[in-house]
JSON list of C-alpha atoms in Angstrom, two decimals:
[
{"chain": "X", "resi": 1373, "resn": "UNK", "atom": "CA", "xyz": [134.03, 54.93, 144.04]},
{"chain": "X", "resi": 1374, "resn": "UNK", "atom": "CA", "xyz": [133.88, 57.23, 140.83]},
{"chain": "X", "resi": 1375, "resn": "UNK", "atom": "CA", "xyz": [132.79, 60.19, 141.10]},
{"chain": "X", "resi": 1376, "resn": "UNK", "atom": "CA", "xyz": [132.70, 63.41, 139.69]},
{"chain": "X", "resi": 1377, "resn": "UNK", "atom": "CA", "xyz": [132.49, 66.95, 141.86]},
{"chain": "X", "resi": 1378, "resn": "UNK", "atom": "CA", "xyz": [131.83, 70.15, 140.26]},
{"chain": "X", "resi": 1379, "resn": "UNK", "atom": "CA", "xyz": [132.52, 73.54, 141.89]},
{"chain": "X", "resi": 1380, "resn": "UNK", "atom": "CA", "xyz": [129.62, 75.65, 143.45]},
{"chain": "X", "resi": 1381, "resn": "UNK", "atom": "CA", "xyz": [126.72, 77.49, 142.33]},
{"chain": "X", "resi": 1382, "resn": "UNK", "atom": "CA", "xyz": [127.57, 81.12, 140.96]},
{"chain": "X", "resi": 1383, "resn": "UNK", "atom": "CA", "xyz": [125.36, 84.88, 140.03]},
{"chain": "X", "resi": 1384, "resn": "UNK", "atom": "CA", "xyz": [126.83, 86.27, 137.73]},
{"chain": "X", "resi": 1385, "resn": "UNK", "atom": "CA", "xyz": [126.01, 89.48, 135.69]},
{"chain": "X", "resi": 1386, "resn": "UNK", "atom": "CA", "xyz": [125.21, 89.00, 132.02]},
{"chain": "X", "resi": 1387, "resn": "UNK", "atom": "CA", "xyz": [128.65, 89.89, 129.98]},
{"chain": "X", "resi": 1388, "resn": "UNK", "atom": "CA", "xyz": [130.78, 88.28, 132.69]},
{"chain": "X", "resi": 1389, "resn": "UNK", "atom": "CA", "xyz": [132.91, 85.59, 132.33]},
{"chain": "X", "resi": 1390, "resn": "UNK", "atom": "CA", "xyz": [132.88, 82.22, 133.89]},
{"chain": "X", "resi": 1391, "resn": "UNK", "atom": "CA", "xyz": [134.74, 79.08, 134.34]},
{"chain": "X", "resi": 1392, "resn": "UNK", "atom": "CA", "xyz": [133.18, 76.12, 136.36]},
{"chain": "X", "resi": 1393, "resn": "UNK", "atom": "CA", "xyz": [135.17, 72.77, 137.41]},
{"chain": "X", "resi": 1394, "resn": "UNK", "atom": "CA", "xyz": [134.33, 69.25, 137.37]},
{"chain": "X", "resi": 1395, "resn": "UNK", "atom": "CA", "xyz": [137.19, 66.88, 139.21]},
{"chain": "X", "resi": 1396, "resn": "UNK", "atom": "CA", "xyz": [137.11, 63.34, 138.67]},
{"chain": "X", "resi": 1397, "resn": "UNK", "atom": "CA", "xyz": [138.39, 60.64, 141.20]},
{"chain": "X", "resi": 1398, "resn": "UNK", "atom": "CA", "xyz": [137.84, 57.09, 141.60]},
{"chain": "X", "resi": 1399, "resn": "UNK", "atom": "CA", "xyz": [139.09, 56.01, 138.32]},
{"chain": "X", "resi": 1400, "resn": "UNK", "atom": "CA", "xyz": [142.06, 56.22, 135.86]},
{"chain": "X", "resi": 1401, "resn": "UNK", "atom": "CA", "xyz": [141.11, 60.67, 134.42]},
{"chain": "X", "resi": 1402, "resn": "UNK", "atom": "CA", "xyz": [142.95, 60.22, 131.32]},
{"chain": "X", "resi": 1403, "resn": "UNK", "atom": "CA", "xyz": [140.73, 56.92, 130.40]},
{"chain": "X", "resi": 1404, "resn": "UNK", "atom": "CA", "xyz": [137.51, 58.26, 129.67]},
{"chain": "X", "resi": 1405, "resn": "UNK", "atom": "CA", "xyz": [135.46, 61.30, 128.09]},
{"chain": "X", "resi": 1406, "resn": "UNK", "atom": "CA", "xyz": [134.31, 63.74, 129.95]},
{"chain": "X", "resi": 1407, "resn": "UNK", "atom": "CA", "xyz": [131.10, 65.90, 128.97]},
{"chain": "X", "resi": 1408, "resn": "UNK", "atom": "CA", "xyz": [128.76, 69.17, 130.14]},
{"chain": "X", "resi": 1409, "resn": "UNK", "atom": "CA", "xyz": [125.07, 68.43, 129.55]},
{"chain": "X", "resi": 1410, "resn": "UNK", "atom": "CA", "xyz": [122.84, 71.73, 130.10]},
{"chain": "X", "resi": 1411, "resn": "UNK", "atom": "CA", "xyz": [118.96, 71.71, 132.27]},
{"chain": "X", "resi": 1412, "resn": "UNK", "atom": "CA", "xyz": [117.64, 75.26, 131.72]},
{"chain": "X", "resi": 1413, "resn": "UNK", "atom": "CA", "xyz": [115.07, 76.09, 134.76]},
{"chain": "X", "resi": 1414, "resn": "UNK", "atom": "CA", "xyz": [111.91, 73.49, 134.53]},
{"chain": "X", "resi": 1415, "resn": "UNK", "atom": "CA", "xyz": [113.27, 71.87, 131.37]},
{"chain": "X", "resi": 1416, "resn": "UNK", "atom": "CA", "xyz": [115.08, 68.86, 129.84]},
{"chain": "X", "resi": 1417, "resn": "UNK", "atom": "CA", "xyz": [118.58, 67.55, 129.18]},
{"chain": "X", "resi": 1418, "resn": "UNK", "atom": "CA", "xyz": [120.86, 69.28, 126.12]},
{"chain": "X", "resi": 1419, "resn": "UNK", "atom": "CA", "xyz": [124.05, 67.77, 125.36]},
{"chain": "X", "resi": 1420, "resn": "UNK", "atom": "CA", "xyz": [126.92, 70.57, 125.02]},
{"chain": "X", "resi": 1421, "resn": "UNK", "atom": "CA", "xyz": [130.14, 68.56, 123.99]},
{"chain": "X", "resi": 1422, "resn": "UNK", "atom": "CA", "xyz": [132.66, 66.15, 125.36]},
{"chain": "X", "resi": 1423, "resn": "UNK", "atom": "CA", "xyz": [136.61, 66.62, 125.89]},
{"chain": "X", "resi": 1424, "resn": "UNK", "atom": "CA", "xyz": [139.38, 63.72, 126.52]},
{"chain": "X", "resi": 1425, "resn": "UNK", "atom": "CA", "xyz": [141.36, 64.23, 128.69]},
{"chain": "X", "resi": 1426, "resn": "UNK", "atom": "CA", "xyz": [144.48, 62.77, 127.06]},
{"chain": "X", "resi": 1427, "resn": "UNK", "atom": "CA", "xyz": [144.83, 65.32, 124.20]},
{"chain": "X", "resi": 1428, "resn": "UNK", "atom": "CA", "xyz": [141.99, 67.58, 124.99]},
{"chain": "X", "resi": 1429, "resn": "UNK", "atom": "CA", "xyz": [139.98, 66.15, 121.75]},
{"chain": "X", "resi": 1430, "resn": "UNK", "atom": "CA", "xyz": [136.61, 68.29, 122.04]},
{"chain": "X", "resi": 1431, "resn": "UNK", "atom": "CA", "xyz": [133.13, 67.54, 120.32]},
{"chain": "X", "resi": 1432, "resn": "UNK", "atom": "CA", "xyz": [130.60, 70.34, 120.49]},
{"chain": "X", "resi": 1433, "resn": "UNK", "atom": "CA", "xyz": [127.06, 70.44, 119.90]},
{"chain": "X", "resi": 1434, "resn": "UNK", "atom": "CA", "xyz": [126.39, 72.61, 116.74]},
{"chain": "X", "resi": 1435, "resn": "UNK", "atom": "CA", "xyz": [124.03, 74.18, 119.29]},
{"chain": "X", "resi": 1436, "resn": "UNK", "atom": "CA", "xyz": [126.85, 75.18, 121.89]},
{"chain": "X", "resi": 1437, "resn": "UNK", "atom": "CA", "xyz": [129.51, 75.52, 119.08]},
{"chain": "X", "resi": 1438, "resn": "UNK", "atom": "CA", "xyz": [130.86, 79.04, 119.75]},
{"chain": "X", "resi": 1439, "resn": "UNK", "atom": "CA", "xyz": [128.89, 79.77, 122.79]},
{"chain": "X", "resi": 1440, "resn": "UNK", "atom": "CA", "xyz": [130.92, 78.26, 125.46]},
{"chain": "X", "resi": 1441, "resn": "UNK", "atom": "CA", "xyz": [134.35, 76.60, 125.36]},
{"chain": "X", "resi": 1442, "resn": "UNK", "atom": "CA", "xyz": [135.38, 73.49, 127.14]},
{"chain": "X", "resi": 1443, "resn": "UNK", "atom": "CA", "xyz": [138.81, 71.95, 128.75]},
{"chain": "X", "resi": 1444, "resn": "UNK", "atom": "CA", "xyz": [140.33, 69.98, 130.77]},
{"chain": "X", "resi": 1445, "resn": "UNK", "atom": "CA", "xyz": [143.26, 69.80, 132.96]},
{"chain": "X", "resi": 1446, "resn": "UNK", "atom": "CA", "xyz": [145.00, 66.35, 133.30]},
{"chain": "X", "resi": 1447, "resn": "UNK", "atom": "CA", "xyz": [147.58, 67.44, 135.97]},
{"chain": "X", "resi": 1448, "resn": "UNK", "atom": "CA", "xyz": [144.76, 68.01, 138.27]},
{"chain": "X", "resi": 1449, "resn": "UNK", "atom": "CA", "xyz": [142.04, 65.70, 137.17]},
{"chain": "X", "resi": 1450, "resn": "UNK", "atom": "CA", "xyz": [139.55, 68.74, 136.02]},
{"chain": "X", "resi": 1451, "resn": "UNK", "atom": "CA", "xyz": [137.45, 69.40, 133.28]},
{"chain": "X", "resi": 1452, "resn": "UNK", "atom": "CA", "xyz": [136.03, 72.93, 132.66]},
{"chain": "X", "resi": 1453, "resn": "UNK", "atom": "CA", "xyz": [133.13, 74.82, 131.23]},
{"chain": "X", "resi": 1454, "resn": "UNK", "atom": "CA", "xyz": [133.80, 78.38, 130.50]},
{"chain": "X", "resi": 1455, "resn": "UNK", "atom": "CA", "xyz": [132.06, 81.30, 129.08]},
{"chain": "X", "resi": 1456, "resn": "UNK", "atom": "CA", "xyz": [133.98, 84.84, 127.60]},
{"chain": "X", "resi": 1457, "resn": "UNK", "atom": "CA", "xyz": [130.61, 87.16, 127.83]},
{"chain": "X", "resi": 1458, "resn": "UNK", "atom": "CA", "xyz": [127.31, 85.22, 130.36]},
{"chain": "X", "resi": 1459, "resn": "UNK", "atom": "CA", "xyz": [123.85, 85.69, 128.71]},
{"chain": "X", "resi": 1460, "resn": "UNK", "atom": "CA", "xyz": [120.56, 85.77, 130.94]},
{"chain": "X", "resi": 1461, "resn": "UNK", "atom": "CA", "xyz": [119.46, 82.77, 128.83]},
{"chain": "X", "resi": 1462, "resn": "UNK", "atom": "CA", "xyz": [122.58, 81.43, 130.23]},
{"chain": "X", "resi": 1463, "resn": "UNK", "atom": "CA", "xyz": [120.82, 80.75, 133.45]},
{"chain": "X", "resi": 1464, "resn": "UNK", "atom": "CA", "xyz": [120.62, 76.33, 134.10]},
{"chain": "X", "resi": 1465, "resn": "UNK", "atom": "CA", "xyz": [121.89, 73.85, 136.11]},
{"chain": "X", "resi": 1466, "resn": "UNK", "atom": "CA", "xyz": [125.05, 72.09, 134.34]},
{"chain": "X", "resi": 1467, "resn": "UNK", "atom": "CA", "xyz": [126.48, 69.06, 135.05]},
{"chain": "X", "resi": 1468, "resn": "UNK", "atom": "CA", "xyz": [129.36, 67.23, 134.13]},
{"chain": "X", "resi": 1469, "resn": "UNK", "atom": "CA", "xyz": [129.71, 63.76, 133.45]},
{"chain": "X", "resi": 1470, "resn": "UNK", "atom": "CA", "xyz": [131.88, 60.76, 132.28]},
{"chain": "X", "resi": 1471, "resn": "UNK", "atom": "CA", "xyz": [131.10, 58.30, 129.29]},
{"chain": "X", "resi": 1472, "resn": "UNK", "atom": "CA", "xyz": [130.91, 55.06, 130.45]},
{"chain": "X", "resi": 1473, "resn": "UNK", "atom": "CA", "xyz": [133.06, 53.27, 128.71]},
{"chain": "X", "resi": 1474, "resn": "UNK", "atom": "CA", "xyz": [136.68, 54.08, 127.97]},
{"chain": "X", "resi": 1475, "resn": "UNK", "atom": "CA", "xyz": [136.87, 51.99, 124.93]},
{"chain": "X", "resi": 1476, "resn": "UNK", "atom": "CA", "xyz": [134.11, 53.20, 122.88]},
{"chain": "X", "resi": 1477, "resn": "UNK", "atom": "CA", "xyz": [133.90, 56.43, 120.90]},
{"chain": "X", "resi": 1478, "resn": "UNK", "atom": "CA", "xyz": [131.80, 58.94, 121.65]},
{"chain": "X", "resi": 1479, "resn": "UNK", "atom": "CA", "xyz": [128.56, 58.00, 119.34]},
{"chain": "X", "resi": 1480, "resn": "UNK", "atom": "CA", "xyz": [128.49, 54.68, 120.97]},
{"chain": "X", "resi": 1481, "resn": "UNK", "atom": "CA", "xyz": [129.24, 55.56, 124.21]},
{"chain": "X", "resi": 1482, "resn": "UNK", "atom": "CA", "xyz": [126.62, 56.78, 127.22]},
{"chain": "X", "resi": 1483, "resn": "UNK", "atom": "CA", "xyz": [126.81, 59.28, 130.66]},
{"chain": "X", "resi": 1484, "resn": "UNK", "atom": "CA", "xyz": [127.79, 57.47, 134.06]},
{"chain": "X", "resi": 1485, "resn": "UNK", "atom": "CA", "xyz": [128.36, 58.99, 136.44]},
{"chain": "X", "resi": 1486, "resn": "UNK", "atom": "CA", "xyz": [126.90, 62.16, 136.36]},
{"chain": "X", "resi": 1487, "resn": "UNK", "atom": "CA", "xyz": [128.74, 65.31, 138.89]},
{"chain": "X", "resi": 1488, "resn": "UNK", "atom": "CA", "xyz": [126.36, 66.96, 141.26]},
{"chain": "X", "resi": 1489, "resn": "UNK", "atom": "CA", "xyz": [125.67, 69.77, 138.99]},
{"chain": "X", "resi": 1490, "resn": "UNK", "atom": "CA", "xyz": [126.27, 73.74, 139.33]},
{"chain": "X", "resi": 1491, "resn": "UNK", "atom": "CA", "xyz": [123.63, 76.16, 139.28]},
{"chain": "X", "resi": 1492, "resn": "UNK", "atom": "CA", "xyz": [124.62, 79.21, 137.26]},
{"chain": "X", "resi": 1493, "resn": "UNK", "atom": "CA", "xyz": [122.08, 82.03, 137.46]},
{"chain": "X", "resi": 1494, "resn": "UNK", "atom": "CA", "xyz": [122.63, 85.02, 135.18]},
{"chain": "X", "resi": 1495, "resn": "UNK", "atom": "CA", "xyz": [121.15, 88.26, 136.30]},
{"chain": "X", "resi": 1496, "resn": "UNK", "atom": "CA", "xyz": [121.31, 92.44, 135.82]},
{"chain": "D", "resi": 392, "resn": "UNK", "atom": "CA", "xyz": [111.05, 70.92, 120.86]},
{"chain": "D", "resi": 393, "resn": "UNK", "atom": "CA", "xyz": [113.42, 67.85, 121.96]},
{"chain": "D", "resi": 394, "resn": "UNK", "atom": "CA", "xyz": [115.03, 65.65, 118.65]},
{"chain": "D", "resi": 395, "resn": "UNK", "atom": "CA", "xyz": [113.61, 62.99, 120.17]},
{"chain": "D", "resi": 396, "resn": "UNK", "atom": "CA", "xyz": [109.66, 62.62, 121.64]},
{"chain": "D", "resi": 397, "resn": "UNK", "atom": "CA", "xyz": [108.45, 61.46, 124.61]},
{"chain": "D", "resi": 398, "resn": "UNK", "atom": "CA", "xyz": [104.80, 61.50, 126.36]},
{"chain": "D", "resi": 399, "resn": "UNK", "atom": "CA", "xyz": [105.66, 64.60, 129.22]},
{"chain": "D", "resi": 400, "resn": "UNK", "atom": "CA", "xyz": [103.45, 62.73, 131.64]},
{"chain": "D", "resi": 401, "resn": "UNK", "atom": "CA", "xyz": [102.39, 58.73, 132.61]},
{"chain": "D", "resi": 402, "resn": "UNK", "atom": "CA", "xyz": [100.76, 57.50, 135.26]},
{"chain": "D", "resi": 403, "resn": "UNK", "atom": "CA", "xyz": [100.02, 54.06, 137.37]},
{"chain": "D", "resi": 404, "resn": "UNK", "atom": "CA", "xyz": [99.64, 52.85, 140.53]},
{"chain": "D", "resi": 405, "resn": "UNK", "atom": "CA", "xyz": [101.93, 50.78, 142.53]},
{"chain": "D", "resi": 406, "resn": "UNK", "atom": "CA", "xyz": [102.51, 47.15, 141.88]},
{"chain": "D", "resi": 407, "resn": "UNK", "atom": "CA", "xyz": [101.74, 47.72, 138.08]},
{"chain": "D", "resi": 408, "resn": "UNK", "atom": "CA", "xyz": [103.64, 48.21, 134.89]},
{"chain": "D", "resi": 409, "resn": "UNK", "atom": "CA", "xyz": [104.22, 51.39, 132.78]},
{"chain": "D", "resi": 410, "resn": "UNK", "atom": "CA", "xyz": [105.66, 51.92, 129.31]},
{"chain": "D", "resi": 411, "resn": "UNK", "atom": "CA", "xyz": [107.75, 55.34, 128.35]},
{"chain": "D", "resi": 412, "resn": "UNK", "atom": "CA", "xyz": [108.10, 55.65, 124.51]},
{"chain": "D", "resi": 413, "resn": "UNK", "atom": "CA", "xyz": [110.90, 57.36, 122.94]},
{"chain": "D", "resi": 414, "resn": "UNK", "atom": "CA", "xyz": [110.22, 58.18, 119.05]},
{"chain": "D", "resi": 415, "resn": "UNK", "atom": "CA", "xyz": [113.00, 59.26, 117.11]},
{"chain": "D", "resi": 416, "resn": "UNK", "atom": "CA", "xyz": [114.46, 59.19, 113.22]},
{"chain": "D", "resi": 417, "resn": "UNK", "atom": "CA", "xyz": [116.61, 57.24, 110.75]},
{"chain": "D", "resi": 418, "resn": "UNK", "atom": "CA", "xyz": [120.14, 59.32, 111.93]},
{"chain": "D", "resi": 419, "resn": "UNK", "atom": "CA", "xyz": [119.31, 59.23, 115.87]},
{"chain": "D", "resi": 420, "resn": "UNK", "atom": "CA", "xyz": [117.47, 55.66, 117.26]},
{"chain": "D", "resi": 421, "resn": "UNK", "atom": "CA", "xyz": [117.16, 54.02, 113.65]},
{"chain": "D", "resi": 422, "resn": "UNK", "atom": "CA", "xyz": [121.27, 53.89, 113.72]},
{"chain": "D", "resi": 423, "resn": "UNK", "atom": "CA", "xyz": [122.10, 54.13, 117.38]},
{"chain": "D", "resi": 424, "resn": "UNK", "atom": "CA", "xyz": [121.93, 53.11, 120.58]},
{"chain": "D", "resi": 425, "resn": "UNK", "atom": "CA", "xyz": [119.17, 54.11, 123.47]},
{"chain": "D", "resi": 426, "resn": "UNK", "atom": "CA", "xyz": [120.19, 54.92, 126.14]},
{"chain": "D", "resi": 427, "resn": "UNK", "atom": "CA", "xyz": [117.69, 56.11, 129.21]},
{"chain": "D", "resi": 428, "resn": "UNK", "atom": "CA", "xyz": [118.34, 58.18, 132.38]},
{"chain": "D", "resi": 429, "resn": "UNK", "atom": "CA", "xyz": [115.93, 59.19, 135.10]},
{"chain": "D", "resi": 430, "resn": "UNK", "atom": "CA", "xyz": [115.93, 62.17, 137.63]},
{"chain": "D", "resi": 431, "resn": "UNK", "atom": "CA", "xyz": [114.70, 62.69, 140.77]},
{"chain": "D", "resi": 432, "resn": "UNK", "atom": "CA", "xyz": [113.71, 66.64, 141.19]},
{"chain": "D", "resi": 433, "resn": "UNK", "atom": "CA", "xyz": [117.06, 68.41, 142.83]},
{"chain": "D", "resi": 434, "resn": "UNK", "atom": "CA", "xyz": [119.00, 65.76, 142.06]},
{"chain": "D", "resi": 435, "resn": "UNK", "atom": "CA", "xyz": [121.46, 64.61, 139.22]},
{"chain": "D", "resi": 436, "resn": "UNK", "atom": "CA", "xyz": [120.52, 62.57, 136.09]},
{"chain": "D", "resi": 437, "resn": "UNK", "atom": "CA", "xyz": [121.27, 58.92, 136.57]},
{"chain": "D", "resi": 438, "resn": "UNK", "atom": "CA", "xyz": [121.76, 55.97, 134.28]},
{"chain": "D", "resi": 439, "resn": "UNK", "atom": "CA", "xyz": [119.27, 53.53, 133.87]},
{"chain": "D", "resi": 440, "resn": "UNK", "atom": "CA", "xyz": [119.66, 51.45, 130.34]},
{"chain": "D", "resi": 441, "resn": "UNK", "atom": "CA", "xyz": [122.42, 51.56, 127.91]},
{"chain": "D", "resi": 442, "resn": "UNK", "atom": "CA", "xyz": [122.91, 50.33, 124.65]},
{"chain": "D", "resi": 443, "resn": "UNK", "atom": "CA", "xyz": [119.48, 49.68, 124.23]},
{"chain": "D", "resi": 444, "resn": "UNK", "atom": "CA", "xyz": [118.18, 47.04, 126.68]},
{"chain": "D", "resi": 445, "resn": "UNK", "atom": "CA", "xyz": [121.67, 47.18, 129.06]},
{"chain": "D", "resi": 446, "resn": "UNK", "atom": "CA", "xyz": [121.21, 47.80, 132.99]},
{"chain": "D", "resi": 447, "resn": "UNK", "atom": "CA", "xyz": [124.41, 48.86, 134.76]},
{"chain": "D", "resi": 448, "resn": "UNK", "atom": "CA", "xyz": [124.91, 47.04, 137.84]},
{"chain": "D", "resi": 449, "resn": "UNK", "atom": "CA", "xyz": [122.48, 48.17, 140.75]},
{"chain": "D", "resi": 450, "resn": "UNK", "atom": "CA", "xyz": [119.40, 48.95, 138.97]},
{"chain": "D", "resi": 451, "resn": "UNK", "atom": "CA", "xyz": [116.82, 46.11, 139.57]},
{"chain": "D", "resi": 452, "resn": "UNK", "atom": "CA", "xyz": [115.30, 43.90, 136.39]},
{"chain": "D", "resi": 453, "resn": "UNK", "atom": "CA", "xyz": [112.19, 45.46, 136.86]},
{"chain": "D", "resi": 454, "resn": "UNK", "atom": "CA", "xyz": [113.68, 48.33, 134.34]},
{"chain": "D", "resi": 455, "resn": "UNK", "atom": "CA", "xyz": [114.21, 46.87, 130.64]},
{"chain": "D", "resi": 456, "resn": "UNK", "atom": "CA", "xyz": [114.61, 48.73, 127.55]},
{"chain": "D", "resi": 457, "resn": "UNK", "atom": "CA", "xyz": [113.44, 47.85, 124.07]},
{"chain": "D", "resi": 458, "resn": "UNK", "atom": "CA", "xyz": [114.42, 49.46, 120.74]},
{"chain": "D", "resi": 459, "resn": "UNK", "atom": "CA", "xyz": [112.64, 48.95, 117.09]},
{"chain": "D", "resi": 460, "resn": "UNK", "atom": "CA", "xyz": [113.58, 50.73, 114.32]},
{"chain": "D", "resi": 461, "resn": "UNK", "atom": "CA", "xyz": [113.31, 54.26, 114.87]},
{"chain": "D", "resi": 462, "resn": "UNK", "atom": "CA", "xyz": [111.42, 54.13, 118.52]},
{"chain": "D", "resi": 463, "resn": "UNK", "atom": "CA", "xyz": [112.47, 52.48, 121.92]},
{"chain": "D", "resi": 464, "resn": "UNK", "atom": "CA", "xyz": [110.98, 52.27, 124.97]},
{"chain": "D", "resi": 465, "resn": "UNK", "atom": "CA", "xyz": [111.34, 51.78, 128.27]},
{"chain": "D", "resi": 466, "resn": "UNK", "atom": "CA", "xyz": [109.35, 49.39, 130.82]},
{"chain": "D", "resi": 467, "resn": "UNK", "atom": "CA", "xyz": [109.01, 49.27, 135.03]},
{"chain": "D", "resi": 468, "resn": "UNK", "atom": "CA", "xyz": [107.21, 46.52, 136.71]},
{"chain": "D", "resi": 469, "resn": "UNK", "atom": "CA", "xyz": [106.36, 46.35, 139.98]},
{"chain": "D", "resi": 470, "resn": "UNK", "atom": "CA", "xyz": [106.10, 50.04, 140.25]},
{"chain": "D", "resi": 471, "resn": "UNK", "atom": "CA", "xyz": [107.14, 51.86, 143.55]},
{"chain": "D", "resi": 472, "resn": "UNK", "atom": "CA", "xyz": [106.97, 54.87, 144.93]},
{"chain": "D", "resi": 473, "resn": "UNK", "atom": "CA", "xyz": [110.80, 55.68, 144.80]},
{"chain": "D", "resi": 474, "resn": "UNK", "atom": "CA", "xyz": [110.10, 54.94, 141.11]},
{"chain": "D", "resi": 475, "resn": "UNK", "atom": "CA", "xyz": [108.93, 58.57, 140.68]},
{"chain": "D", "resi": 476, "resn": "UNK", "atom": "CA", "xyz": [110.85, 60.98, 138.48]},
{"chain": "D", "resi": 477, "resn": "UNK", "atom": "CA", "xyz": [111.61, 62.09, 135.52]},
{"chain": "D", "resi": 478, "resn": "UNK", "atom": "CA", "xyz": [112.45, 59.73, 132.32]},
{"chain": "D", "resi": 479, "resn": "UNK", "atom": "CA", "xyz": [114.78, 60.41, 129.65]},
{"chain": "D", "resi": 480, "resn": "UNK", "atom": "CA", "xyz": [115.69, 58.76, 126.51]},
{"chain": "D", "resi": 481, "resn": "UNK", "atom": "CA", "xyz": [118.87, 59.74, 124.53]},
{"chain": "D", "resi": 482, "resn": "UNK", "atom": "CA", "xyz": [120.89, 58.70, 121.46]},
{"chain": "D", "resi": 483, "resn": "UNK", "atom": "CA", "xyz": [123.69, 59.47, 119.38]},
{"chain": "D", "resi": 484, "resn": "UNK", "atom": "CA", "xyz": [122.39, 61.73, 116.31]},
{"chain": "D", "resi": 485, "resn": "UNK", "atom": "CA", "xyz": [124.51, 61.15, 113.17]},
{"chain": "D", "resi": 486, "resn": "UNK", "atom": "CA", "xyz": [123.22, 64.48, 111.08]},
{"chain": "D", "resi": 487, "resn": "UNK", "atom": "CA", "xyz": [123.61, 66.26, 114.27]},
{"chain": "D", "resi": 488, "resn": "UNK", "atom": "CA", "xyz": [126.75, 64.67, 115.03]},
{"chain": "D", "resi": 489, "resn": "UNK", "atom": "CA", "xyz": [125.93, 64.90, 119.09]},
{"chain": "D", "resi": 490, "resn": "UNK", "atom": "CA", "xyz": [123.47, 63.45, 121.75]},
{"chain": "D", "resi": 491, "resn": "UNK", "atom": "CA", "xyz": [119.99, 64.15, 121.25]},
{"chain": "D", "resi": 492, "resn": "UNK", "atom": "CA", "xyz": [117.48, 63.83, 124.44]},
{"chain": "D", "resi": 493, "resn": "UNK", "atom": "CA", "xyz": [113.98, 63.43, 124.44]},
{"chain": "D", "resi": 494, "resn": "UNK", "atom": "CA", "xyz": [111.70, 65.99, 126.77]},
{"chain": "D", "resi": 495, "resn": "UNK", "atom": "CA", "xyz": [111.34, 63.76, 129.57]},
{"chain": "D", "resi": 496, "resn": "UNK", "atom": "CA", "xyz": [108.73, 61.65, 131.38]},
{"chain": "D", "resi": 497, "resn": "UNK", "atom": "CA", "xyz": [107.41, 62.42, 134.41]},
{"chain": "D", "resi": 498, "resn": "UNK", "atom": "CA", "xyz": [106.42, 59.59, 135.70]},
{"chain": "D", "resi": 499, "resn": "UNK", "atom": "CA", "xyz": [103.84, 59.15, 138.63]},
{"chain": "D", "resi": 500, "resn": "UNK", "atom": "CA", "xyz": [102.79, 56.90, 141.21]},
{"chain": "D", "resi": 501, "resn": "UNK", "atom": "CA", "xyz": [99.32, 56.84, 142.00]}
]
């Protein structure tokens, strides 16, 4: 079975740092994109940028550009989301999740599976 | 305010059928695919339709996905209860060069 499993809900204080984990299994890692999608509290889905695994290849949204940083570790099947200085705007649920199809690029491509998700909650 | 617009709410009662539009522009649906994803409150975003009118395996015929020109939308027949949640369309945005989602659907059954 695929499936992705990200690491667990964190508090964090804004102008912390932060790293959370998504680990695939199930499937052949270096194959396939991985990306973060972001779901502030009571709203909808923004796409933050995708990363392959093979040569670490990253696409950011111009909206995330900057903001966050993502990679991935091969050796150990993980892909990470990372942030230098947290925000209290910062606060959202965000999951990880694999394009579908290892062949296509990235414009043509589409999220499945999705990981659990990982609730980050910013807060002074 | 999502790239992409959906109705936030629709409505119907079990048994029946309910359309979700999806209205986007020349650079996102008008040269892309549509792609939709629903979520159940608490839970993860899962796919429903790709590439348009695609299901993956395990989601019933009753979902089907339409696309033309710059809007799509998305069907259910023989609503159900478990058929609750929230609907999302997506596609690739070429002057944004990214995914763009619409607001979401909440869909309910009456």
């Amino acid at each position: 079975e695929v499936q992705l499993v990200q690491s667990g809900a964190e508090v964090k204080k804004p102008g912390e740092s932060l790293k959370i984990s998504c680990m695939g299994s199930g499937y052949t890692f270096t194959n396939y994109w991985i990306g973060w999608v972001r779901q502030m509290p009571g709203k909808g889905l923004e796409w933050m940028g995708v990363i392959h695994p093979v040569d670490s290849d990253t696409r950011y949204s111009p909206s995330f550009q900057g903001q966050v940083t993502i990679s991935v570790d091969k050796s150990i099947r993980t892909a990470y989301l990372q942030w230098s200085s947290l925000k209290a705007s910062d606060t959202a649920i965000y999951y990880c999740a694999r394009l579908g199809s290892s062949s296509l690029a990235v414009q043509y491509n589409w999220f499945d599976p999705w990981g659990q998700g990982t609730l980050v909650t910013v807060s002074s | 305010q999502s790239v992409l617009t959906q109705p936030p709410s629709a409505s119907e009662t079990p048994g029946q059928r309910v359309t979700i539009s999806c209205s986007g522009s020349s650079s996102s649906i008008g040269s892309n695919y549509v792609y939709w994803y629903h979520q159940v409150p608490g839970t993860a975003p899962k796919l429903l339709i790709y590439r348009n009118n695609q299901r993956p395996s395990g989601v019933p015929d009753r979902f089907s996905g339409s696309k033309s020109g710059t809007s799509a939308s998305l069907a259910i027949s023989g609503l159900r209860s478990e058929d609750e949640a929230v609907y999302y369309c997506a596609a690739w945005d070429d002057s944004l060069n990214g995914v763009v989602f619409g607001g979401g659907t909440k869909l309910t059954v009456l």
